[in-house]
CSV table of C-alpha atoms and ligand atoms in Angstrom, one decimal:
chain,number,residue,atom,x,y,z
V,1,MET,CA,-13.1,0.9,17.1
V,2,THR,CA,-14.0,-1.3,20.0
V,3,THR,CA,-14.9,-5.0,19.4
V,4,GLN,CA,-16.5,-5.3,22.9
V,5,SER,CA,-20.3,-6.0,23.0
V,6,ARG,CA,-22.6,-3.5,24.7
V,7,SER,CA,-23.1,-5.7,27.7
V,8,ASP,CA,-19.3,-6.2,28.1
V,9,ILE,CA,-18.8,-2.4,28.1
V,10,ALA,CA,-21.5,-1.8,30.6
V,11,GLY,CA,-20.3,-4.7,32.8
V,12,SER,CA,-16.9,-3.1,33.0
V,13,THR,CA,-18.2,0.4,33.8
V,14,ASP,CA,-18.6,2.0,37.3
V,15,ALA,CA,-21.5,4.4,37.9
V,16,VAL,CA,-21.2,7.4,40.1
V,17,ILE,CA,-24.2,9.4,41.2
V,18,LEU,CA,-24.0,12.9,42.7
V,19,VAL,CA,-26.6,13.3,45.3
V,20,GLY,CA,-24.9,15.8,47.7
V,21,GLY,CA,-26.8,19.0,46.7
V,22,LYS,CA,-29.0,20.9,49.2
V,23,GLY,CA,-31.9,21.2,46.7
V,24,THR,CA,-32.6,24.8,47.8
V,25,ARG,CA,-35.0,25.5,44.9
V,26,LEU,CA,-37.3,22.7,46.1
V,27,ARG,CA,-37.6,24.0,49.6
V,28,PRO,CA,-39.4,23.3,51.9
V,29,LEU,CA,-39.6,19.7,50.5
V,30,THR,CA,-35.9,19.4,50.9
V,31,VAL,CA,-35.7,20.7,54.5
V,32,ASN,CA,-35.9,17.1,55.8
V,33,THR,CA,-35.4,15.0,52.7
V,34,PRO,CA,-32.6,15.2,50.1
V,35,LYS,CA,-34.0,15.9,46.7
V,36,PRO,CA,-33.1,12.5,45.1
V,37,MET,CA,-35.1,10.8,47.9
V,38,LEU,CA,-38.4,12.7,47.3
V,39,PRO,CA,-41.2,10.3,46.3
V,40,THR,CA,-41.7,10.5,42.6
V,41,ALA,CA,-44.3,8.2,40.9
V,42,GLY,CA,-44.4,6.1,44.1
V,43,VAL,CA,-40.7,5.7,44.9
V,44,PRO,CA,-37.7,7.8,45.8
V,45,PHE,CA,-36.7,9.6,42.6
V,46,LEU,CA,-33.2,8.1,42.7
V,47,LYS,CA,-34.7,4.6,42.5
V,48,HIS,CA,-35.8,5.2,38.9
V,49,LEU,CA,-32.2,6.2,37.9
V,50,LEU,CA,-30.8,3.1,39.8
V,51,ALA,CA,-33.2,0.9,37.9
V,52,ARG,CA,-32.1,2.4,34.5
V,53,ILE,CA,-28.4,1.8,35.5
V,54,GLN,CA,-29.1,-1.7,36.4
V,55,ALA,CA,-31.2,-2.4,33.3
V,56,ALA,CA,-28.2,-1.1,31.2
V,57,GLY,CA,-26.0,-3.8,32.8
V,58,ILE,CA,-23.9,-1.6,35.1
V,59,GLN,CA,-23.6,-3.2,38.6
V,60,HIS,CA,-21.2,-1.2,40.8
V,61,VAL,CA,-22.5,2.2,41.8
V,62,VAL,CA,-20.9,4.8,44.1
V,63,LEU,CA,-23.1,7.5,45.6
V,64,GLY,CA,-21.3,10.8,46.3
V,65,THR,CA,-23.3,12.2,49.3
V,66,SER,CA,-23.1,15.2,51.6
V,67,PHE,CA,-26.4,16.8,52.7
V,68,LYS,CA,-28.4,14.2,54.7
V,69,ALA,CA,-26.0,11.5,53.6
V,70,GLU,CA,-27.4,8.7,56.0
V,71,VAL,CA,-30.8,8.8,54.4
V,72,PHE,CA,-29.5,7.1,51.2
V,73,GLU,CA,-27.8,4.2,52.9
V,74,GLU,CA,-30.8,3.6,55.2
V,75,TYR,CA,-33.1,3.1,52.2
V,76,PHE,CA,-30.9,1.4,49.6
V,77,GLY,CA,-28.3,-0.5,51.8
V,78,ASN,CA,-25.8,-2.4,49.8
V,79,GLY,CA,-28.1,-2.4,46.7
V,80,GLU,CA,-28.6,-6.1,46.5
V,81,ASP,CA,-32.4,-5.8,46.5
V,82,MET,CA,-32.0,-4.0,43.2
V,83,GLY,CA,-29.3,-6.3,41.8
V,84,LEU,CA,-26.6,-3.7,42.3
V,85,GLU,CA,-23.6,-3.2,44.5
V,86,ILE,CA,-23.9,0.3,46.0
V,87,GLU,CA,-21.2,2.0,48.0
V,88,TYR,CA,-21.4,5.4,49.7
V,89,VAL,CA,-18.9,8.2,50.1
V,90,VAL,CA,-19.7,11.2,52.3
V,91,GLU,CA,-18.3,14.8,51.9
V,92,ASP,CA,-18.0,16.5,55.2
V,93,GLN,CA,-18.2,19.8,53.3
V,94,PRO,CA,-20.0,19.8,49.9
V,95,LEU,CA,-17.2,19.7,47.3
V,96,GLY,CA,-19.3,20.7,44.3
V,97,THR,CA,-19.9,18.5,41.2
V,98,GLY,CA,-16.3,18.0,40.2
V,99,GLY,CA,-15.1,17.7,43.8
V,100,GLY,CA,-17.8,15.2,44.5
V,101,ILE,CA,-16.6,13.1,41.5
V,102,ARG,CA,-13.0,13.3,42.7
V,103,ASN,CA,-13.9,12.4,46.2
V,104,VAL,CA,-15.2,8.9,45.2
V,105,ALA,CA,-12.0,8.0,43.2
V,106,SER,CA,-10.8,5.6,45.8
V,107,LYS,CA,-13.9,3.4,45.4
V,108,LEU,CA,-13.6,3.1,41.6
V,109,ARG,CA,-12.5,-0.1,40.1
V,110,ALA,CA,-13.3,0.1,36.4
V,111,ASP,CA,-11.4,2.2,33.8
V,112,THR,CA,-14.6,3.6,32.5
V,113,VAL,CA,-16.8,5.7,34.9
V,114,MET,CA,-20.3,6.9,34.1
V,115,VAL,CA,-21.3,9.9,36.2
V,116,PHE,CA,-24.9,11.0,36.8
V,117,ASN,CA,-26.4,14.1,38.3
V,118,GLY,CA,-28.9,12.6,40.8
V,119,ASP,CA,-31.7,15.0,40.0
V,120,VAL,CA,-32.1,14.5,36.3
V,121,LEU,CA,-35.0,12.5,34.9
V,122,GLY,CA,-33.7,11.0,31.7
V,123,GLY,CA,-34.8,8.6,29.1
V,124,ALA,CA,-31.6,8.1,27.2
V,125,GLU,CA,-30.2,4.7,26.5
V,126,LEU,CA,-26.9,4.4,28.3
V,127,GLY,CA,-25.3,1.8,26.1
V,128,PRO,CA,-24.9,4.1,23.0
V,129,ILE,CA,-23.3,6.8,25.2
V,130,LEU,CA,-20.7,4.3,26.5
V,131,GLU,CA,-20.2,2.9,23.0
V,132,ALA,CA,-19.5,6.4,21.6
V,133,HIS,CA,-17.0,7.0,24.5
V,134,HIS,CA,-15.1,3.8,23.5
V,135,ARG,CA,-15.4,4.3,19.8
V,136,ASN,CA,-13.8,7.8,20.1
V,137,ASP,CA,-11.2,6.6,22.6
V,138,ALA,CA,-12.3,9.7,24.6
V,139,ASP,CA,-11.0,11.1,27.8
V,140,ALA,CA,-14.5,12.3,28.6
V,141,THR,CA,-17.9,12.0,26.8
V,142,LEU,CA,-20.9,14.2,27.7
V,143,HIS,CA,-24.4,13.2,27.1
V,144,LEU,CA,-26.0,16.2,25.3
V,145,VAL,CA,-29.7,16.6,24.6
V,146,ARG,CA,-31.4,18.8,22.1
V,147,VAL,CA,-34.0,21.2,23.7
V,148,PRO,CA,-36.5,23.6,22.0
V,149,ASP,CA,-35.2,26.6,23.9
V,150,ALA,CA,-31.5,26.4,25.1
V,151,ARG,CA,-31.4,29.9,26.6
V,152,ALA,CA,-31.9,28.6,30.2
V,153,PHE,CA,-29.0,26.2,30.0
V,154,GLY,CA,-25.3,26.0,29.4
V,155,CYS,CA,-24.9,24.8,25.8
V,156,VAL,CA,-22.2,22.7,24.3
V,157,PRO,CA,-21.4,22.9,20.6
V,158,THR,CA,-19.7,20.0,18.9
V,159,ASP,CA,-17.9,19.6,15.5
V,160,ALA,CA,-18.9,17.1,12.7
V,161,ASP,CA,-17.0,14.3,14.6
V,162,GLY,CA,-18.8,15.0,17.8
V,163,ARG,CA,-15.8,16.7,19.4
V,164,VAL,CA,-16.7,19.3,21.9
V,165,LEU,CA,-15.7,22.9,20.8
V,166,GLU,CA,-16.7,25.0,23.9
V,167,PHE,CA,-18.7,25.1,27.1
V,168,LEU,CA,-20.9,28.1,27.0
V,169,GLU,CA,-22.7,29.7,29.9
V,170,LYS,CA,-26.4,30.6,29.6
V,171,THR,CA,-26.9,33.1,26.8
V,172,GLU,CA,-29.9,34.9,25.2
V,173,ASP,CA,-28.6,33.8,21.8
V,174,PRO,CA,-27.4,30.2,22.1
V,175,PRO,CA,-25.4,29.0,19.0
V,176,THR,CA,-26.7,25.4,19.4
V,177,ASP,CA,-29.7,23.6,20.8
V,178,GLN,CA,-27.4,21.0,22.5
V,179,ILE,CA,-27.3,21.2,26.3
V,180,ASN,CA,-25.3,19.4,28.9
V,181,ALA,CA,-27.6,16.6,30.2
V,182,GLY,CA,-25.7,16.1,33.4
V,183,CYS,CA,-24.4,12.6,32.5
V,184,TYR,CA,-20.7,12.1,31.7
V,185,VAL,CA,-18.4,9.2,30.9
V,186,PHE,CA,-14.8,9.6,32.1
V,187,ARG,CA,-11.6,7.6,31.7
V,188,ARG,CA,-10.8,6.9,35.4
V,189,SER,CA,-7.4,8.5,35.2
V,190,VAL,CA,-9.1,11.8,34.2
V,191,ILE,CA,-11.1,11.7,37.5
V,192,GLU,CA,-7.8,11.2,39.4
V,193,GLU,CA,-6.5,14.4,37.9
V,194,ILE,CA,-9.3,16.6,39.4
V,195,PRO,CA,-7.9,18.4,42.4
V,196,ALA,CA,-8.7,16.6,45.7
V,197,ARG,CA,-10.3,18.0,48.9
V,198,ARG,CA,-11.5,21.3,47.5
V,199,VAL,CA,-14.6,22.6,45.8
V,200,VAL,CA,-14.5,22.0,42.0
V,201,SER,CA,-17.3,22.5,39.5
V,202,VAL,CA,-17.1,19.9,36.7
V,203,GLU,CA,-19.0,22.2,34.3
V,204,ARG,CA,-17.0,25.4,35.0
V,205,GLU,CA,-13.6,24.1,35.8
V,206,THR,CA,-12.9,20.4,34.8
V,207,PHE,CA,-14.4,20.4,31.3
V,208,PRO,CA,-13.0,23.8,30.2
V,209,LYS,CA,-9.5,22.7,31.5
V,210,LEU,CA,-9.7,19.4,29.5
V,211,LEU,CA,-10.5,21.4,26.4
V,212,GLU,CA,-7.7,23.9,27.0
V,213,GLU,CA,-5.3,21.0,27.3
V,214,GLY,CA,-6.5,19.6,23.9
V,215,ARG,CA,-7.9,16.4,25.5
V,216,ARG,CA,-10.3,14.1,23.7
V,217,VAL,CA,-13.7,15.5,24.9
V,218,PHE,CA,-16.8,14.3,22.9
V,219,GLY,CA,-20.5,14.9,23.0
V,220,HIS,CA,-23.1,12.2,22.4
V,221,VAL,CA,-26.3,13.9,21.2
V,222,ASP,CA,-29.8,12.5,21.3
V,223,ASN,CA,-33.4,13.6,21.6
V,224,ALA,CA,-34.3,11.4,24.6
V,225,TYR,CA,-36.6,12.5,27.4
V,226,TRP,CA,-34.8,14.9,29.7
V,227,ARG,CA,-35.8,17.0,32.7
V,228,ASP,CA,-33.8,18.6,35.5
V,229,MET,CA,-36.1,18.1,38.5
V,230,GLY,CA,-34.7,21.1,40.4
V,231,THR,CA,-37.8,23.3,40.7
V,232,PRO,CA,-41.3,22.5,41.9
V,233,GLY,CA,-42.7,23.0,38.4
V,234,ASP,CA,-40.2,20.5,36.9
V,235,PHE,CA,-40.7,18.1,39.7
V,236,VAL,CA,-44.5,18.0,39.2
V,237,ARG,CA,-44.1,17.7,35.5
V,238,GLY,CA,-41.4,15.0,35.7
V,239,SER,CA,-43.5,12.9,38.1
V,240,SER,CA,-46.6,13.1,35.9
V,241,ASP,CA,-44.5,12.3,32.8
V,242,LEU,CA,-43.4,9.1,34.7
V,243,VAL,CA,-46.9,8.2,35.7
V,244,ARG,CA,-48.2,8.7,32.1
V,245,GLY,CA,-45.3,6.8,30.5
V,246,ILE,CA,-43.9,9.9,28.7
V,247,ALA,CA,-40.7,9.5,30.8
V,248,PRO,CA,-39.6,5.9,30.8
V,249,SER,CA,-38.8,4.0,34.0
V,250,PRO,CA,-38.1,0.3,34.3
V,251,LEU,CA,-40.0,0.4,37.6
V,252,LEU,CA,-43.3,1.5,36.0
V,253,GLU,CA,-43.5,-0.8,33.0
V,254,GLY,CA,-47.2,-1.9,32.7
V,255,LYS,CA,-48.3,0.5,35.4
V,256,THR,CA,-48.6,3.8,33.5
V,257,GLY,CA,-51.9,5.7,33.1
V,258,GLU,CA,-53.7,8.9,34.1
V,259,ALA,CA,-53.0,8.4,37.8
V,260,LEU,CA,-51.0,6.2,40.1
V,261,VAL,CA,-52.6,5.4,43.4
V,262,ASP,CA,-50.9,3.4,46.1
V,263,GLU,CA,-53.1,0.4,47.1
V,264,SER,CA,-53.2,1.5,50.7
V,265,ALA,CA,-54.7,5.0,49.8
V,266,GLY,CA,-58.4,5.7,50.0
V,267,VAL,CA,-60.1,7.5,47.2
V,268,ARG,CA,-63.8,8.3,47.7
V,269,ASP,CA,-66.3,7.9,44.9
V,270,GLY,CA,-66.6,10.9,42.7
V,271,ALA,CA,-63.0,12.1,43.3
V,272,LEU,CA,-61.3,12.8,40.0
V,273,LEU,CA,-57.5,12.1,39.6
V,274,LEU,CA,-56.0,13.3,36.3
V,275,GLY,CA,-52.9,14.4,34.5
V,276,GLY,CA,-50.5,11.9,35.9
V,277,THR,CA,-51.4,12.5,39.6
V,278,VAL,CA,-49.8,10.3,42.1
V,279,ILE,CA,-51.3,9.4,45.5
V,280,GLY,CA,-49.0,8.0,48.2
V,281,ARG,CA,-49.4,5.4,50.9
V,282,GLY,CA,-52.2,5.8,53.4
V,283,THR,CA,-53.5,9.0,51.8
V,284,GLU,CA,-57.2,9.8,51.9
V,285,ILE,CA,-58.9,11.7,49.1
V,286,GLY,CA,-62.5,12.9,49.9
V,287,ALA,CA,-65.5,12.8,47.6
V,288,GLY,CA,-65.7,15.4,44.9
V,289,CYS,CA,-62.0,16.3,45.0
V,290,ARG,CA,-60.4,17.1,41.6
V,291,LEU,CA,-56.6,16.6,41.4
V,292,ASP,CA,-54.9,17.4,38.1
V,293,ASP,CA,-51.1,16.9,37.8
V,294,VAL,CA,-50.5,16.7,41.6
V,295,VAL,CA,-47.9,14.8,43.5
V,296,VAL,CA,-49.4,13.7,46.9
V,297,PHE,CA,-46.9,12.1,49.3
V,298,ASP,CA,-47.8,9.6,52.1
V,299,GLY,CA,-50.3,10.0,54.9
V,300,VAL,CA,-52.0,13.1,53.5
V,301,THR,CA,-55.7,13.9,54.0
V,302,ILE,CA,-57.6,15.9,51.4
V,303,GLU,CA,-61.1,16.7,52.5
V,304,PRO,CA,-64.1,16.7,50.1
V,305,GLY,CA,-64.4,19.1,47.3
V,306,ALA,CA,-60.8,20.3,47.2
V,307,VAL,CA,-59.5,21.3,43.8
V,308,ILE,CA,-55.7,21.0,43.3
V,309,GLU,CA,-53.6,21.4,40.2
V,310,ASP,CA,-49.9,21.4,39.4
V,311,SER,CA,-48.8,21.1,43.1
V,312,ILE,CA,-46.9,19.0,45.5
V,313,ILE,CA,-48.4,18.0,48.9
V,314,ALA,CA,-45.8,16.6,51.3
V,315,ALA,CA,-46.3,13.8,53.8
V,316,GLY,CA,-48.9,14.2,56.6
V,317,ALA,CA,-50.3,17.5,55.3
V,318,ARG,CA,-54.1,18.1,55.6
V,319,ILE,CA,-56.0,20.0,53.0
V,320,GLY,CA,-59.5,21.3,54.1
V,321,ALA,CA,-62.8,20.9,52.3
V,322,ASN,CA,-63.2,23.0,49.1
V,323,ALA,CA,-59.7,24.5,49.3
V,324,ARG,CA,-58.3,25.6,46.0
V,325,ILE,CA,-54.6,25.0,45.4
V,326,ARG,CA,-52.7,25.6,42.2
V,327,GLY,CA,-48.9,25.8,41.4
V,328,ALA,CA,-48.1,25.4,45.2
V,329,VAL,CA,-45.9,23.4,47.5
V,330,ILE,CA,-47.4,22.3,50.8
V,331,GLY,CA,-44.8,21.2,53.4
V,332,GLU,CA,-44.8,18.2,55.6
V,333,GLY,CA,-47.6,18.2,58.2
V,334,ALA,CA,-49.0,21.6,57.1
V,335,VAL,CA,-52.7,22.2,57.6
V,336,ILE,CA,-54.6,24.2,55.0
V,337,GLY,CA,-58.0,25.2,56.3
V,338,ALA,CA,-61.3,24.7,54.4
V,339,ARG,CA,-61.9,27.1,51.5
V,340,CYS,CA,-58.4,28.6,51.5
V,341,GLU,CA,-57.0,29.6,48.1
V,342,LEU,CA,-53.3,29.2,47.4
V,343,LEU,CA,-52.3,30.0,43.9
V,344,ASP,CA,-49.2,30.3,41.7
V,345,GLY,CA,-46.0,29.9,43.6
V,346,ALA,CA,-47.2,29.6,47.1
V,347,ARG,CA,-45.0,27.6,49.5
V,348,VAL,CA,-46.2,26.6,52.9
V,349,TRP,CA,-43.5,25.5,55.4
V,350,PRO,CA,-43.8,22.3,57.3
V,351,GLY,CA,-46.2,22.3,60.2
V,352,VAL,CA,-47.7,25.7,59.4
V,353,GLU,CA,-51.5,25.8,60.1
V,354,ILE,CA,-53.7,28.1,58.1
V,355,PRO,CA,-57.3,28.5,59.5
V,356,ASP,CA,-60.4,27.9,57.5
V,357,SER,CA,-61.0,30.6,54.9
V,358,GLY,CA,-57.7,32.0,56.3
V,359,ILE,CA,-55.9,32.9,53.2
V,360,ARG,CA,-56.2,33.9,49.6
V,361,PHE,CA,-52.7,33.9,48.1
V,362,SER,CA,-52.1,34.6,44.5
V,363,SER,CA,-49.2,36.3,42.7
V,364,ASP,CA,-51.8,37.9,40.4
V,365,ALA,CA,-54.2,38.8,43.2
P,1,GTP,P1,-30.3,23.7,44.2
P,1,GTP,O1,-29.7,24.1,45.6
P,1,GTP,O2,-31.7,23.8,44.1
P,1,GTP,O3,-29.6,24.4,43.0
P,1,GTP,O4,-30.0,22.1,44.0
P,1,GTP,P2,-28.6,21.2,44.2
P,1,GTP,O5,-28.0,21.6,45.5
P,1,GTP,O6,-29.0,19.8,44.0
P,1,GTP,O7,-27.7,21.7,43.0
P,1,GTP,P3,-27.7,21.3,41.5
P,1,GTP,O8,-29.1,21.1,41.0
P,1,GTP,O9,-26.9,22.2,40.7
P,1,GTP,O10,-26.9,19.9,41.6
P,1,GTP,C1,-26.7,19.0,40.4
P,1,GTP,C2,-26.5,17.6,41.0
P,1,GTP,O11,-25.2,17.6,41.7
P,1,GTP,C3,-27.5,17.2,42.0
P,1,GTP,O12,-27.7,15.8,41.8
P,1,GTP,C4,-26.8,17.4,43.3
P,1,GTP,O13,-27.2,16.5,44.3
P,1,GTP,C5,-25.4,17.2,43.0
P,1,GTP,N1,-24.5,18.1,43.8
P,1,GTP,C6,-24.5,19.5,43.8
P,1,GTP,N2,-23.5,19.9,44.7
P,1,GTP,C7,-22.9,18.8,45.2
P,1,GTP,C8,-21.9,18.6,46.1
P,1,GTP,O14,-21.3,19.6,46.6
P,1,GTP,N3,-21.5,17.3,46.3
P,1,GTP,C9,-22.1,16.2,45.8
P,1,GTP,N4,-21.7,15.0,46.1
P,1,GTP,N5,-23.1,16.4,44.9
P,1,GTP,C10,-23.5,17.6,44.6
């Protein structure tokens, strides 16, 4: 049992964040912007995670980047504005999750390393996960969350002491409701054992191998808020949960409510903003619009009477008067004409222009 305090443990831990994925499920939003940099409740998604890491007392953060690597450093620099020290490592070819972790090994200084998937919106306290890792003298500790329906996820059963028994792929009949939450603590020497310079999946290769070798792999289970922001539906829901305070973020304390509107945005009288809607910088919302659970990026124009639900409208798009949009993704600079209807799964690519009354798209039409 460790005698270190929680702040000592966090202070002697390095954080690694994997942000090298292509984010294909969120296309076209990720054509020009890496998924962790998409605006979420007013700031790049990754900033919420960095704020949680900083609040937990971890200072040194290494970002494992690949796709659009330069965008991260341009925004976060050396991290000092956030009270962090951020370093960057770029993979010329994406190395997968395990390969990405191995690739940052030369930057690590601490013996304990906490690794995060850069697209998970989580509410777990990091201190107790680190404490469990030390208490168990573990080689690796996985954060596990309980979900109501585990069929869509790989699940991870543990024994009464929290020791991981197996890593299971998605199955119709999961034996446990505990799933891998995409946050791991490693002993640094274990990271150095991952094969270098080749693609490795931490879930499919590294963890199963550690179990085979009888290494000390533990799970720390909780019921904290958790969402993988990989699909448009989850991205919209995660953003609105942040705005409404259902998902915690140190960046939004005291600012949560039904909607979050940037102070430079213009919202005309009679426009209704509901369900955790977020309105970005310089965006204009016309009179009589109704937006429910919508993420609107910067510089968007929405003309009077438009009704939009459960959708993402990327920067610079224009939505015509009385358009109806539900469950859709509108790419950067796209123009949706007046009275168009885009429903349930529609995705409009950047710059595409749809004329007035030009389309009625619905998967159930
Ligand atoms: P999809 O293409 O939509 O599946 O998204 P993705 O490419 O982000 O993949 P996934 O959601 O499975 O990735 C989980 C996390 O690992 C995300 O934070 C990714 O940024 C990160 N990631 C995935 N592949 C790599 C990689 O090859 N290198 C690095 N450094 N990170 C990766």
